[in-house]
Amino acid sequence: MQAGTALGTGKALLTIAAFLATTAFAAETLDPDALRRLVQQDCGSCHGLTLKGGLGPDIRPEALGHFDREVLTGVILDGIPDTAMPPWRPLLTEEEAEWIARYLQDPEAR
Ligand code: HEC
């Protein structure tokens, strides 16, 4: 019985260690699947599900080719003042916004 308890505690500690390891890992890396979903669902709610335009303009690769990557990242982070384009800084890190900028301009790039 005592051996059983010790085993149980060991297992719980292992679970906690595994949990800490994965959360620390997640905080430092991008989650491309989650970002792709965000682009489709959140950006898509204004720019259209296929991003070809709706309330907001077309943001498919052909339409964004002229944007400097840094400027585009800035638009995503800070929005466009006095328009419906909201700032995403509260929800995204700079790395994530830059990932989205690259993804929008070149969806095939990894
Ligand atoms: C609430 C609606 C809304 C949401 C959500 C939204 N946008 Fe916009 N976005 C707009 C509008 C409206 C404009 C046009 C603003 C203007 O008049 O210049 C715009 C403009 C832009 C532009 C500039 C396009 C150009 O050619 O000038 C980019 C890039 C852009 N949005 C990207 C995004 C991305 C990426 C997301 C998701 C992270 C997003 N938007 C979410 C409404 C939205």
CSV table of C-alpha atoms and ligand atoms in Angstrom, one decimal:
chain,number,residue,atom,x,y,z
A,1,MET,CA,0.0,0.0,0.0
A,2,GLN,CA,2.8,2.3,0.9
A,3,ALA,CA,4.7,1.3,-2.2
A,4,GLY,CA,1.5,2.1,-4.2
A,5,THR,CA,1.3,5.6,-2.7
A,6,ALA,CA,5.0,6.3,-3.5
A,7,LEU,CA,4.4,5.1,-7.0
A,8,GLY,CA,1.4,7.4,-7.4
A,9,THR,CA,3.3,10.4,-6.1
A,10,GLY,CA,6.1,9.7,-8.6
A,11,LYS,CA,3.7,9.5,-11.4
A,12,ALA,CA,2.1,12.8,-10.4
A,13,LEU,CA,5.5,14.5,-10.3
A,14,LEU,CA,6.3,13.1,-13.7
A,15,THR,CA,3.0,14.5,-15.0
A,16,ILE,CA,3.8,17.9,-13.6
A,17,ALA,CA,7.3,17.9,-15.0
A,18,ALA,CA,5.9,17.0,-18.4
A,19,PHE,CA,3.4,19.7,-18.2
A,20,LEU,CA,6.0,22.3,-17.3
A,21,ALA,CA,8.2,21.1,-20.1
A,22,THR,CA,5.5,21.5,-22.7
A,23,THR,CA,4.3,24.9,-21.6
A,24,ALA,CA,7.8,26.3,-21.5
A,25,PHE,CA,8.3,24.9,-25.0
A,26,ALA,CA,5.0,26.4,-26.2
A,27,ALA,CA,5.8,29.8,-24.9
A,28,GLU,CA,9.0,29.9,-27.0
A,29,THR,CA,7.7,28.5,-30.3
A,30,LEU,CA,5.1,29.5,-32.8
A,31,ASP,CA,2.1,27.3,-33.3
A,32,PRO,CA,1.6,27.5,-37.1
A,33,ASP,CA,-1.7,25.6,-37.0
A,34,ALA,CA,-3.2,28.0,-34.5
A,35,LEU,CA,-1.9,31.0,-36.5
A,36,ARG,CA,-3.3,29.6,-39.7
A,37,ARG,CA,-6.7,29.2,-37.9
A,38,LEU,CA,-6.5,32.7,-36.6
A,39,VAL,CA,-5.9,34.1,-40.1
A,40,GLN,CA,-8.8,32.2,-41.6
A,41,GLN,CA,-11.3,32.8,-38.8
A,42,ASP,CA,-10.3,36.2,-37.3
A,43,CYS,CA,-8.8,38.0,-40.3
A,44,GLY,CA,-11.3,36.1,-42.5
A,45,SER,CA,-14.2,37.5,-40.6
A,46,CYS,CA,-13.5,40.9,-42.2
A,47,HIS,CA,-11.3,40.1,-45.2
A,48,GLY,CA,-13.4,37.2,-46.4
A,49,LEU,CA,-13.0,33.5,-45.7
A,50,THR,CA,-10.6,33.2,-48.6
A,51,LEU,CA,-9.0,36.6,-47.8
A,52,LYS,CA,-10.1,38.0,-51.2
A,53,GLY,CA,-11.9,40.9,-49.5
A,54,GLY,CA,-15.0,41.7,-47.6
A,55,LEU,CA,-15.3,44.6,-45.2
A,56,GLY,CA,-11.5,44.7,-45.4
A,57,PRO,CA,-9.6,44.6,-48.7
A,58,ASP,CA,-8.1,41.6,-50.5
A,59,ILE,CA,-5.1,40.3,-48.5
A,60,ARG,CA,-4.1,37.4,-50.8
A,61,PRO,CA,-0.4,37.2,-51.8
A,62,GLU,CA,-1.0,39.0,-55.1
A,63,ALA,CA,-2.6,42.0,-53.3
A,64,LEU,CA,0.2,42.2,-50.6
A,65,GLY,CA,3.2,41.8,-52.9
A,66,HIS,CA,4.1,45.5,-52.7
A,67,PHE,CA,4.2,45.5,-48.9
A,68,ASP,CA,7.6,45.6,-47.1
A,69,ARG,CA,7.5,42.7,-44.7
A,70,GLU,CA,8.2,45.0,-41.7
A,71,VAL,CA,5.4,47.4,-42.8
A,72,LEU,CA,3.0,44.5,-43.1
A,73,THR,CA,4.0,43.2,-39.7
A,74,GLY,CA,3.4,46.7,-38.3
A,75,VAL,CA,-0.1,46.9,-39.9
A,76,ILE,CA,-1.0,43.6,-38.2
A,77,LEU,CA,0.4,44.6,-34.8
A,78,ASP,CA,-1.0,48.2,-34.8
A,79,GLY,CA,-3.9,48.1,-37.2
A,80,ILE,CA,-4.8,51.1,-39.3
A,81,PRO,CA,-6.0,54.0,-37.2
A,82,ASP,CA,-9.5,55.4,-38.0
A,83,THR,CA,-10.5,52.3,-39.9
A,84,ALA,CA,-12.0,49.0,-38.9
A,85,MET,CA,-8.6,47.3,-39.1
A,86,PRO,CA,-7.9,46.5,-35.4
A,87,PRO,CA,-4.5,46.2,-33.7
A,88,TRP,CA,-3.5,42.6,-32.9
A,89,ARG,CA,-0.7,43.6,-30.5
A,90,PRO,CA,-2.8,42.5,-27.5
A,91,LEU,CA,-3.2,39.0,-29.0
A,92,LEU,CA,0.0,38.4,-30.9
A,93,THR,CA,3.7,38.6,-30.2
A,94,GLU,CA,5.9,40.3,-32.8
A,95,GLU,CA,7.2,37.0,-33.9
A,96,GLU,CA,3.7,35.7,-34.5
A,97,ALA,CA,2.7,38.9,-36.4
A,98,GLU,CA,5.8,38.5,-38.6
A,99,TRP,CA,4.9,34.8,-39.2
A,100,ILE,CA,1.5,35.9,-40.3
A,101,ALA,CA,2.9,38.6,-42.6
A,102,ARG,CA,5.2,36.0,-44.2
A,103,TYR,CA,2.3,33.5,-44.4
A,104,LEU,CA,0.1,36.1,-46.1
A,105,GLN,CA,2.7,37.0,-48.7
A,106,ASP,CA,3.9,33.4,-49.3
A,107,PRO,CA,1.6,30.7,-47.9
A,108,GLU,CA,3.8,28.0,-49.2
A,109,ALA,CA,6.9,29.1,-47.3
A,110,ARG,CA,7.9,27.3,-44.2
B,1,HEC,C1,-12.9,44.1,-37.8
B,1,HEC,C2,-12.5,43.9,-39.2
B,1,HEC,C3,-11.1,43.4,-39.5
B,1,HEC,C4,-10.4,42.4,-39.0
B,1,HEC,C5,-10.8,41.4,-37.9
B,1,HEC,C6,-9.1,42.4,-39.6
B,1,HEC,N1,-9.0,43.4,-40.5
B,1,HEC,FE1,-7.5,43.9,-41.7
B,1,HEC,N2,-8.4,45.5,-42.4
B,1,HEC,C7,-9.8,45.8,-42.1
B,1,HEC,C8,-10.2,47.0,-42.9
B,1,HEC,C9,-11.5,47.7,-42.9
B,1,HEC,C10,-9.0,47.4,-43.6
B,1,HEC,C11,-8.9,48.6,-44.6
B,1,HEC,C12,-8.5,49.8,-43.8
B,1,HEC,C13,-8.3,51.0,-44.7
B,1,HEC,O1,-9.4,51.6,-45.0
B,1,HEC,O2,-7.2,51.3,-45.1
B,1,HEC,C14,-8.0,46.4,-43.3
B,1,HEC,C15,-6.7,46.5,-43.9
B,1,HEC,C16,-5.8,45.5,-43.7
B,1,HEC,C17,-4.5,45.4,-44.4
B,1,HEC,C18,-3.9,46.5,-45.4
B,1,HEC,C19,-4.3,46.0,-46.8
B,1,HEC,C20,-3.9,47.0,-47.8
B,1,HEC,O3,-3.8,46.6,-49.0
B,1,HEC,O4,-3.9,48.2,-47.5
B,1,HEC,C21,-3.9,44.3,-44.0
B,1,HEC,C22,-2.5,43.8,-44.5
B,1,HEC,C23,-4.8,43.6,-43.1
B,1,HEC,N3,-5.9,44.4,-42.9
B,1,HEC,C24,-4.5,42.4,-42.5
B,1,HEC,C25,-5.3,41.8,-41.5
B,1,HEC,C26,-4.9,40.6,-40.8
B,1,HEC,C27,-3.6,39.8,-41.0
B,1,HEC,C28,-5.9,40.4,-39.9
B,1,HEC,C29,-5.9,39.3,-38.9
B,1,HEC,C30,-4.8,39.2,-38.0
B,1,HEC,C31,-6.9,41.4,-40.1
B,1,HEC,N4,-6.5,42.2,-41.1
B,1,HEC,C32,-8.1,41.5,-39.4
B,1,HEC,C33,-10.6,45.2,-41.3
B,1,HEC,C34,-10.2,44.1,-40.5
